[in-house]
Coordinates of C-alpha atoms in Angstrom, one line a residue:
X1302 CA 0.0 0.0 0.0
X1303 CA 1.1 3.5 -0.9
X1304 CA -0.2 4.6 2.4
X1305 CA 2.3 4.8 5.2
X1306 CA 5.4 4.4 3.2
X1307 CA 8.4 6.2 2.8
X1308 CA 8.7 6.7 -0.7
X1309 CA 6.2 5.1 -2.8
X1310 CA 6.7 5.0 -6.8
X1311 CA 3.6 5.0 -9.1
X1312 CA 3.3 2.2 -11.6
X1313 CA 3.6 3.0 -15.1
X1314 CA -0.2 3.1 -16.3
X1315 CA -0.6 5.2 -13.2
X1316 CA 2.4 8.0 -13.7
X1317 CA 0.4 9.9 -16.2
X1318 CA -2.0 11.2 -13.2
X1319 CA 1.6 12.9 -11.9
X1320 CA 0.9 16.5 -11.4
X1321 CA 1.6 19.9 -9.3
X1322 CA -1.2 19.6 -6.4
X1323 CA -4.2 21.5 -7.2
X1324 CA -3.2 25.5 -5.6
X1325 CA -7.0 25.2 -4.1
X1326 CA -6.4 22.5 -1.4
X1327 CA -2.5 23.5 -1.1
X1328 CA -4.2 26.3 0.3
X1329 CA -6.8 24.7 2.1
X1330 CA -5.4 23.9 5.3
X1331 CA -8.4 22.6 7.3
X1332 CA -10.9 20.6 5.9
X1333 CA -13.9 18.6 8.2
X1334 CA -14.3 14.8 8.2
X1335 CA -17.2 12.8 9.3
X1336 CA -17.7 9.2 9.7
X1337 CA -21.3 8.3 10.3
X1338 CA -23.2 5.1 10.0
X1339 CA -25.0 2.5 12.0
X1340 CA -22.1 2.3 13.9
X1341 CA -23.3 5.8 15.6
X1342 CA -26.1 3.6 17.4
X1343 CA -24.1 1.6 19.8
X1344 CA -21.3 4.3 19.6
X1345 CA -19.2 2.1 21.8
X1346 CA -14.9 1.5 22.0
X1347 CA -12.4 2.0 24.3
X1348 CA -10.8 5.1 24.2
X1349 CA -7.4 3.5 24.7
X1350 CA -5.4 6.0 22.7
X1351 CA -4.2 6.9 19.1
X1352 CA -3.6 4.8 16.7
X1353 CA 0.2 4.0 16.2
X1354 CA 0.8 4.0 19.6
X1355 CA -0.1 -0.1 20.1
X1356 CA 0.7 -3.6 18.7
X1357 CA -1.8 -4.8 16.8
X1358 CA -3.3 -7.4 18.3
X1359 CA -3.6 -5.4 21.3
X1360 CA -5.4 -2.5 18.9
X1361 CA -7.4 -4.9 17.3
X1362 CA -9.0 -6.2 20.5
X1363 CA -9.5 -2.8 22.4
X1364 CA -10.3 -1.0 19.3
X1365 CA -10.8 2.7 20.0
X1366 CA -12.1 3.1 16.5
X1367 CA -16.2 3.4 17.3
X1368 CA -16.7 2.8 13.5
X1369 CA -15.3 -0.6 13.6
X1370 CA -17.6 -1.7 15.7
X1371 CA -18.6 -4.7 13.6
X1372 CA -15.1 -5.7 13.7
X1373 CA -14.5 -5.9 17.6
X1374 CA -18.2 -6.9 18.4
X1375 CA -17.0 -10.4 16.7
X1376 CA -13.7 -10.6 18.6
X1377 CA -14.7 -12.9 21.3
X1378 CA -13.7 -12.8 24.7
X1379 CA -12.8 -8.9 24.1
X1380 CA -14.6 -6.2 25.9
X1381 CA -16.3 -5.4 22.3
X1382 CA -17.6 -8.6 22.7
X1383 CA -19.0 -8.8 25.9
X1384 CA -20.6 -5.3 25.5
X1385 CA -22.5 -6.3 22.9
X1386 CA -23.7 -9.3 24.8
X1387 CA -24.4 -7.5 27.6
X1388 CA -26.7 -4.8 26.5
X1389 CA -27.6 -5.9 22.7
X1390 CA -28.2 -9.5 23.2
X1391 CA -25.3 -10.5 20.5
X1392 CA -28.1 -8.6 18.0
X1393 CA -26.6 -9.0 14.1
X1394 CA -24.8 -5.6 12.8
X1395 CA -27.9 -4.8 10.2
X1396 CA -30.1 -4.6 13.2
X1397 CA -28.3 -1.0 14.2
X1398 CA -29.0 -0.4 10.7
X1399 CA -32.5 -0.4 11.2
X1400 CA -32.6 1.5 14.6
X1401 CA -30.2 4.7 12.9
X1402 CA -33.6 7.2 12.1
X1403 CA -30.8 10.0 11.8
X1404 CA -34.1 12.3 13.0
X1405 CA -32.6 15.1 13.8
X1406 CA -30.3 15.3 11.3
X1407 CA -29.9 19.2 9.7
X1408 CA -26.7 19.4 6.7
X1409 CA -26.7 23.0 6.6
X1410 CA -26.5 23.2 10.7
X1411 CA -23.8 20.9 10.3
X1412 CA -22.4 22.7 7.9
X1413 CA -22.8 26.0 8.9
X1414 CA -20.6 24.6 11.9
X1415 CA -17.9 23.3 9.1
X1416 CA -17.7 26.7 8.0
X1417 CA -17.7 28.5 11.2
X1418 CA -14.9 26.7 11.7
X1419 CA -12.5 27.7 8.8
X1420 CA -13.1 24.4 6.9
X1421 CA -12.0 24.5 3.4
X1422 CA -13.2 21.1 2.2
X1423 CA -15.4 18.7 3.8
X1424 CA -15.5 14.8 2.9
X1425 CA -18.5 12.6 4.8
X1426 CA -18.1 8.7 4.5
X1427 CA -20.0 7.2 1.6
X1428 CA -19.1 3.8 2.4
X1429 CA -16.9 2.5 5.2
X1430 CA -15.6 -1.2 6.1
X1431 CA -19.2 -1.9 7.5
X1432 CA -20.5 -1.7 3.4
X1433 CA -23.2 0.2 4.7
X1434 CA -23.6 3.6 1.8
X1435 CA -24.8 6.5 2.5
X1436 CA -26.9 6.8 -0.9
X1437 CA -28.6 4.3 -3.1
X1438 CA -25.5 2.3 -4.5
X1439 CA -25.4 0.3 -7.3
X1440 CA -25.7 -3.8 -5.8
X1441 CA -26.5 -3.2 -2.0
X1442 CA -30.1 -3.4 -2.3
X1443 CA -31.9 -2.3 0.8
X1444 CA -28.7 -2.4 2.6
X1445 CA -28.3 1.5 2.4
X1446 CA -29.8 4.9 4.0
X1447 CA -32.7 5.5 1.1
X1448 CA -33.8 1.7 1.9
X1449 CA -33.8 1.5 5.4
X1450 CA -33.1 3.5 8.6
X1451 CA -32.3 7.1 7.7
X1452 CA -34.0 6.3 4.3
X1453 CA -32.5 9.5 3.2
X1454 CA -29.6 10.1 0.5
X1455 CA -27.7 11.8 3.1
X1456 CA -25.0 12.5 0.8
X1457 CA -27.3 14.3 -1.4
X1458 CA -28.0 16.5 1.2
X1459 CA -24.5 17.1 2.7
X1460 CA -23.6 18.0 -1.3
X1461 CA -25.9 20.7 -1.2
X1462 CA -25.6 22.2 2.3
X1463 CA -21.6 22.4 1.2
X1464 CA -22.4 23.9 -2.0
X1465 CA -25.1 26.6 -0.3
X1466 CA -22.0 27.3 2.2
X1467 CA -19.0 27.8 -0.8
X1468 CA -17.0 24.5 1.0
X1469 CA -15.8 22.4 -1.2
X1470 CA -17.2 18.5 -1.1
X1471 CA -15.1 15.5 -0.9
X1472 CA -16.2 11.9 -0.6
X1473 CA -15.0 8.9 1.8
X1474 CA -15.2 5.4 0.1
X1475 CA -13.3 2.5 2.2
X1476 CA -12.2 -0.1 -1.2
X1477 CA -9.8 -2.2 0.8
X1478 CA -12.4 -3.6 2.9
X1479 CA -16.2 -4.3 3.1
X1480 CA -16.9 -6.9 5.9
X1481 CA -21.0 -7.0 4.4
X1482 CA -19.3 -8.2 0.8
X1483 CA -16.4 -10.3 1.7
X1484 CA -18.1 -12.1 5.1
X1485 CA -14.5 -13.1 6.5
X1486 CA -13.5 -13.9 10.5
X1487 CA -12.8 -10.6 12.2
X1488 CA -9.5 -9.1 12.0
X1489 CA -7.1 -9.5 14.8
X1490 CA -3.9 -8.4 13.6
X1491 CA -2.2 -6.3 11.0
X1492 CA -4.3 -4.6 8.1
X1493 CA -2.3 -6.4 5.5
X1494 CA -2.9 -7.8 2.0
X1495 CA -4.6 -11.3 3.8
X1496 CA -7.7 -9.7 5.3
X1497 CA -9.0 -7.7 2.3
X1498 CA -11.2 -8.8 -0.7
X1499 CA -9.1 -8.6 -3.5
X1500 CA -11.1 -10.3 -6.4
X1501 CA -12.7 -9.4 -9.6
X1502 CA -16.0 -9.2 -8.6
X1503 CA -15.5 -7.3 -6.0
X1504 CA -13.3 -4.7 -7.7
X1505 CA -16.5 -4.1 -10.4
X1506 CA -18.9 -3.7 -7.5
X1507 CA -16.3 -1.0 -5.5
X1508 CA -16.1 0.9 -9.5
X1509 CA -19.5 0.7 -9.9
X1510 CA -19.8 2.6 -6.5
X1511 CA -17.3 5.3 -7.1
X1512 CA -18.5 5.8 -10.7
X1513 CA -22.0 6.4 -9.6
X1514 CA -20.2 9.3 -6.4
X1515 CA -18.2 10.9 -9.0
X1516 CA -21.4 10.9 -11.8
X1517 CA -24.3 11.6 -9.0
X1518 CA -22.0 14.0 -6.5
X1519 CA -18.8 15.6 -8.6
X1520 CA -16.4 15.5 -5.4
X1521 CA -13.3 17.6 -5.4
X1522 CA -11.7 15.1 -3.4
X1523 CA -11.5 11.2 -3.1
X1524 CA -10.4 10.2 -0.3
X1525 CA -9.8 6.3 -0.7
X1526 CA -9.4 4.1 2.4
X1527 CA -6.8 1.1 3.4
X1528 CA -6.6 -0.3 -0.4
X1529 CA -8.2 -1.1 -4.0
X1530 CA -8.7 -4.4 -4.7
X1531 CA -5.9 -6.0 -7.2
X1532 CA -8.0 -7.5 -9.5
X1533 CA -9.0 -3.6 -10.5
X1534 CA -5.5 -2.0 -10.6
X1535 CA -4.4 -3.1 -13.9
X1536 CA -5.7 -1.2 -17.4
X1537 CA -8.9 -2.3 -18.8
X1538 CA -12.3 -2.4 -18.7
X1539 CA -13.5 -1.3 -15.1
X1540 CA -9.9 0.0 -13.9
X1541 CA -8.7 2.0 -11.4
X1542 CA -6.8 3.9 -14.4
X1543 CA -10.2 4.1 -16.2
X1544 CA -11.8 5.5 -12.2
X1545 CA -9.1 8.0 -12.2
X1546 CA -9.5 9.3 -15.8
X1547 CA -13.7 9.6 -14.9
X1548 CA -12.9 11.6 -11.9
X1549 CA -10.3 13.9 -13.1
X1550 CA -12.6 14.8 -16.2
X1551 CA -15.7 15.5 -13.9
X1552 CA -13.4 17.1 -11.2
X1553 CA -10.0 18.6 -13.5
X1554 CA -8.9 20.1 -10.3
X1555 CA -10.1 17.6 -8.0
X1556 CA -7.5 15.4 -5.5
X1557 CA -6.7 11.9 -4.8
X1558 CA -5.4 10.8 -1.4
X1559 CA -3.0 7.7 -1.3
X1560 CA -5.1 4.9 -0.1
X1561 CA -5.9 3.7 -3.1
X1562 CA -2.7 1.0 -3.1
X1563 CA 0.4 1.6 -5.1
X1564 CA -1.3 3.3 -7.9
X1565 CA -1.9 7.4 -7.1
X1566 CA -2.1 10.2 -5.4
X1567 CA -2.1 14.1 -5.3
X1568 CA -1.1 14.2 -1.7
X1569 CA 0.0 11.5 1.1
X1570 CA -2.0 10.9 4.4
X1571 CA -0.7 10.4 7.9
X1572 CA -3.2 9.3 10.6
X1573 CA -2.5 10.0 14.5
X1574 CA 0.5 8.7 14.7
X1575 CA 0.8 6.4 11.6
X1576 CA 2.3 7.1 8.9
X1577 CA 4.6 10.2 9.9
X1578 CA 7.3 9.5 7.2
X1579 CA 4.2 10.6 5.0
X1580 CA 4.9 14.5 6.3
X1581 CA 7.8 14.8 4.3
X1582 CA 6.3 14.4 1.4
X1583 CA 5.2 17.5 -1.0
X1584 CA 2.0 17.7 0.0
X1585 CA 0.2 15.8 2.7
X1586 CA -2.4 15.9 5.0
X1587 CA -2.8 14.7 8.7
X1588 CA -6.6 13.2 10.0
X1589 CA -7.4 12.3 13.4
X1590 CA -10.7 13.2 15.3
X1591 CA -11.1 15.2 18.1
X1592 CA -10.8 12.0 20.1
X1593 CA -9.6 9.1 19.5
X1594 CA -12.3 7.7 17.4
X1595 CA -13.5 8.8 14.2
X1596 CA -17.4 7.7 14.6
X1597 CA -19.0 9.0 17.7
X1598 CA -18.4 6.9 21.0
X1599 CA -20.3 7.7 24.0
X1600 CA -17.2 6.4 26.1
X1601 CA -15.5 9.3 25.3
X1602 CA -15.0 12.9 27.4
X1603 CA -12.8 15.8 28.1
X1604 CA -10.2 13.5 29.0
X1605 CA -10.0 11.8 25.6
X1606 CA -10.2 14.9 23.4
X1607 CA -8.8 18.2 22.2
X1608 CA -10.0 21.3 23.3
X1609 CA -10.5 24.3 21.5
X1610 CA -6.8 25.7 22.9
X1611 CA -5.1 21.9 22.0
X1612 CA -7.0 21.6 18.4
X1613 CA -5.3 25.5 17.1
X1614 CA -2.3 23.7 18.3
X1615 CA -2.4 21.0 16.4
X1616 CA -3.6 22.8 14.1
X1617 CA -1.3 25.1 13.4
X1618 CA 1.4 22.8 13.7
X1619 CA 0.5 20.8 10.9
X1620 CA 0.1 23.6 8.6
X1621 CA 3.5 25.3 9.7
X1622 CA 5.4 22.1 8.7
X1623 CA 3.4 22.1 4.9
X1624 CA 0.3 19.9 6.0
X1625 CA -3.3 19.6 5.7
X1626 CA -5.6 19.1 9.2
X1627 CA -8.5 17.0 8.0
X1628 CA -10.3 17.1 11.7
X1629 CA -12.7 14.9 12.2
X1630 CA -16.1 14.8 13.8
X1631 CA -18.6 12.0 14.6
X1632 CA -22.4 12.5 14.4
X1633 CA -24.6 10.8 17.0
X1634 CA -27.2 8.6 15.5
X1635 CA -29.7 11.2 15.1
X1636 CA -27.6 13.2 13.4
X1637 CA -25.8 15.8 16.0
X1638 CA -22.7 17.1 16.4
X1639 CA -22.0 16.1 20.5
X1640 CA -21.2 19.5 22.4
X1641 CA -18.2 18.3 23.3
X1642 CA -17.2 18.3 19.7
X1643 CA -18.9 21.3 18.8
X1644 CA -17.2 23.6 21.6
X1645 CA -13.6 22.4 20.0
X1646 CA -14.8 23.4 16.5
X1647 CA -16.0 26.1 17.3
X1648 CA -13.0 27.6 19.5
X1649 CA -11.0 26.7 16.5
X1650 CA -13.4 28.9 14.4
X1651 CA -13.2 32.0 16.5
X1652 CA -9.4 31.9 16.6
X1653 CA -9.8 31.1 12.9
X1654 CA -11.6 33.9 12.2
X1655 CA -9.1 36.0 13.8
X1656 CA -6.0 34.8 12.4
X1657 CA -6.8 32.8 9.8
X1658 CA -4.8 35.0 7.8
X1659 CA -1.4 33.6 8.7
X1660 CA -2.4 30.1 8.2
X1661 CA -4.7 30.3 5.0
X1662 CA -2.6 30.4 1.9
X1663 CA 0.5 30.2 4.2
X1664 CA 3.7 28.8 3.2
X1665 CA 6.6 26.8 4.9
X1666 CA 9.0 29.5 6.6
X1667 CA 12.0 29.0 5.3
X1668 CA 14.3 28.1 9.1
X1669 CA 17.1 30.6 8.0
X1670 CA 14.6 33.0 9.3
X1671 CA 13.1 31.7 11.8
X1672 CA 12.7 28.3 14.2
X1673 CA 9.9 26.6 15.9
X1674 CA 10.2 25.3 19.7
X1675 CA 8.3 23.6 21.9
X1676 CA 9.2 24.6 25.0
X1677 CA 7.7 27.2 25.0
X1678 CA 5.7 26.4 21.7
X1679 CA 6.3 28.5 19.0
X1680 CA 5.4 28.1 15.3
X1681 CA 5.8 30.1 12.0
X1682 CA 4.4 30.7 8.6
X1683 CA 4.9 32.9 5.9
X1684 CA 2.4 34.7 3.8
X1685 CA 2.2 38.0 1.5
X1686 CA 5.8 39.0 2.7
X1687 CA 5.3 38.5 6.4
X1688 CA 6.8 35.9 8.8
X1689 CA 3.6 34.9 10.8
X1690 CA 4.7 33.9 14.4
X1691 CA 2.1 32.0 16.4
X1692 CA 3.0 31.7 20.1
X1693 CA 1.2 29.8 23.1
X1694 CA 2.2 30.5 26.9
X1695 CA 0.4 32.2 30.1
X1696 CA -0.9 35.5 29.7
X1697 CA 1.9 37.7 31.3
X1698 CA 4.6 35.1 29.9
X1699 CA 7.8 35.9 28.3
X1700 CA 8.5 34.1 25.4
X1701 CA 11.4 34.3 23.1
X1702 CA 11.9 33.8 19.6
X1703 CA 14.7 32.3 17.6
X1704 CA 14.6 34.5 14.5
X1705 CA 17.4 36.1 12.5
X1706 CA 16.9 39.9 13.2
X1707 CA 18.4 40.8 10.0
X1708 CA 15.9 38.9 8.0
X1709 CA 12.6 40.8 9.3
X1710 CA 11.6 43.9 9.9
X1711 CA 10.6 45.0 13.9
X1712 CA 8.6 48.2 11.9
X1713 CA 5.3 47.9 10.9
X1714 CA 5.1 44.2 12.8
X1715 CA 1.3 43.8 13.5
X1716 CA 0.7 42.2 16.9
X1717 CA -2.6 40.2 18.1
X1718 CA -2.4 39.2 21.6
X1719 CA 1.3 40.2 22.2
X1720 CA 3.4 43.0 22.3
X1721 CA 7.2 42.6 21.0
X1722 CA 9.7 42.7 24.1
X1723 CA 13.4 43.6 23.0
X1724 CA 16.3 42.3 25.0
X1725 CA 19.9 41.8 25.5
X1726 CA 19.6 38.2 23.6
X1727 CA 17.3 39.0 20.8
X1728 CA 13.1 39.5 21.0
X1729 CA 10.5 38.1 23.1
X1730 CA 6.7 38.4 22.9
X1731 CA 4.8 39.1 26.0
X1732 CA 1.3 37.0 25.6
X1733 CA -1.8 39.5 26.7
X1734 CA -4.5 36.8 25.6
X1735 CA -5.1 33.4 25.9
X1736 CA -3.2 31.7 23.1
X1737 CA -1.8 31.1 20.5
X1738 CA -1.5 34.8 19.9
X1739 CA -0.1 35.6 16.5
X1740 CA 3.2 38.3 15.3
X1741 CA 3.3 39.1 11.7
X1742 CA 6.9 40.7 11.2
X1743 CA 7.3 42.2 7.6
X1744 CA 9.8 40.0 5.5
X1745 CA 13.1 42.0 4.5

């Protein structure tokens, strides 16, 4: 898989898709991810922690991940397990299907939120490992959101709540694995080449899927999960090459991640802590959710998430280093954003709106001028001439800055939060506001 690896090479009927990342999402910087699905009715894991951070058999078992829950449910012996013993009677996936009514569910509230926040691009899942789809997919029959439970094309009405806000749309489609279509044993160990569907017949039924997003929805970005089944990869009839071409001539500016396998992509992906060779890359883009799961878990608090403060952070951090933050949120089964997840998104909004301006558009300072830290924490950007210094510390704190005096000018510096302090060692900013406060200085 091209995800996660160091440096990945495109096969030759895939290095014709080769091309300068689209200026639109280099620009980006935050886009909004949302897992929903029946998973959002039990809305159950263990928030251990991030992914990366554990073996896999251990992951597998205490899976944090709320939207595999129709993975770990089938793990016996693990707490999954007996949960769903315990308080849903060992009840079969589908029946979660048919208790999500999604009844309060509201795209342009949720949207409105997406673009309160600052959020560029916004991608919902359209199909994850469960196979459930979010619209009336070629082949699943009933098993989808106009057939039963929501019985709505909810991606029809997330496509035009983004167009009604000027976000762009993107679209979530998991073709490595469907657990409805290929009915294996539950995975216990590494998400390898052994434990995905990798046939013909299930390659034709995942094109006929993304043929009908990019026909029905035009997405500006396809974001492909965990693989593509081999059967599908080489040229011919029903290809990935032939999926590609269809999507680039609907969307000619649109962007591919690289979880399609070794085949292509317009940017890489890292995910929590996985995959961090990825951030080297030219472009690339970083997803986690505000807690440790992706689809909403009831288990989860304060304790288990990022604030409003922690989330700019992160935020900022990703972009200062070249990045994309695709932050992601989980809906509750009737269609809510928790307040929990809400308050973070929309702390990162109101800092957003007041200074987005060094992050949007920004540019990797080059660290002849300037140098991060993170003790105390201290990032940079650059944009429109300016050196964009974002800085986070306890109102009253001193906190210095590594930057090469003869490289910026301390004239016509525009301070929000801080005032410049000059010492015997260089410059300091004094933080008046709860942080990150933000130091343009004007580029020599």
């Amino acid at each position: 898989m091209a995800m996660f690896e160091q440096d990945p090479v495109r096969p030759a009927p895939y290095e014709r898709f080769a091309r300068e990342t689209p200026a639109w999402f280099r620009d980006a910087k935050l886009g909004i991810f949302v897992h929903w699905g029946p998973y959002a009715v039990p809305a159950w894991a263990e928030p251990i922690g991030p992914l990366g951070a554990f073996d896999h058999a251990h992951w597998m078992a205490h899976n944090p991940y709320a939207e595999w829950y129709a993975n770990t449910m089938r793990i016996v012996g693990s707490p999954a397990w007996t949960h769903h013993q315990d308080v849903h009677g060992g009840a079969p996936y589908d029946a979660f299907l048919d208790r999500w009514r999604a009844e309060r569910f509201d795209a342009d509230a949720v949207m409105d939120l997406v673009s309160r926040a600052g959020a560029r691009y916004f991608v919902p899942t359209a199909k994850h490992h469960d196979g459930v789809t979010l619209w009336d997919a070629p082949g699943t029959g009933d098993r989808n959101t106009v057939r039963r439970g929501p019985r709505r094309d909810l991606l029809g009405e997330f496509r035009e709540a983004a167009q009604r806000h000027g976000v762009r749309f993107g679209l979530y489609y998991s073709g490595g694995l469907d657990w409805w279509y290929d009915r294996r044993e539950p995975i216990t160990g590494p998400v390898d080449d052994s434990v995905r569907p990798v046939d013909r017949a299930y390659a034709d039924y995942a094109y006929d899927h993304v043929v009908d997003l990019i026909e029905r929805y035009r997405p500006d970005v396809l974001w492909g999960d965990i693989e593509w089944p081999d059967a599908g990869k080489a040229e011919g009839g029903k290809s990935l090459v032939d999926l590609f071409d269809r999507f680039y001539a609907a969307a000619p500016d649109g962007v591919v991640n690289d979880r399609f396998g070794l085949t292509h992509w317009d940017f890489r992906t890292s995910e929590y802590e996985e995959g961090r060779v990825a951030q080297t890359a030219e472009m690339w883009e970083h997803t986690r959710g505000v807690g440790f799961s992706f689809g909403h878990n009831r288990l989860e608090d304060e304790r288990h998430s990022l604030d409003g403060r922690t989330a700019i952070r992160h935020f900022v951090d990703v972009v200062s280093r070249g990045g994309n933050l695709l932050l992601n949120i989980g809906l509750t089964a009737a269609g809510e954003v928790t307040s929990l997840q809400r308050r973070t998104l929309e702390e990162l909004g109101s800092w957003n709106a007041a200074h987005g301006d060094g992050v949007f558009g920004s540019h990797v300072l080059d660290p002849e001028i300037a140098r991060p830290s993170d003790e105390p924490w201290v990032r940079w950007t650059r944009r429109d001439g300016r050196a964009h210094a974002f800085a986070d510390g306890p109102i009253g704190a001193s906190v210095p800055l590594d930057v090469d005096l003869d490289r910026v000018h301390l004239d016509g510096t525009e301070c929000q939060g801080a005032e410049i302090v000059r010492g015997a060692h260089g410059i300091a900013l004094r933080v008046l506001a709860a942080g990150p406060v933000h130091v343009a200085f004007p580029l020599r």
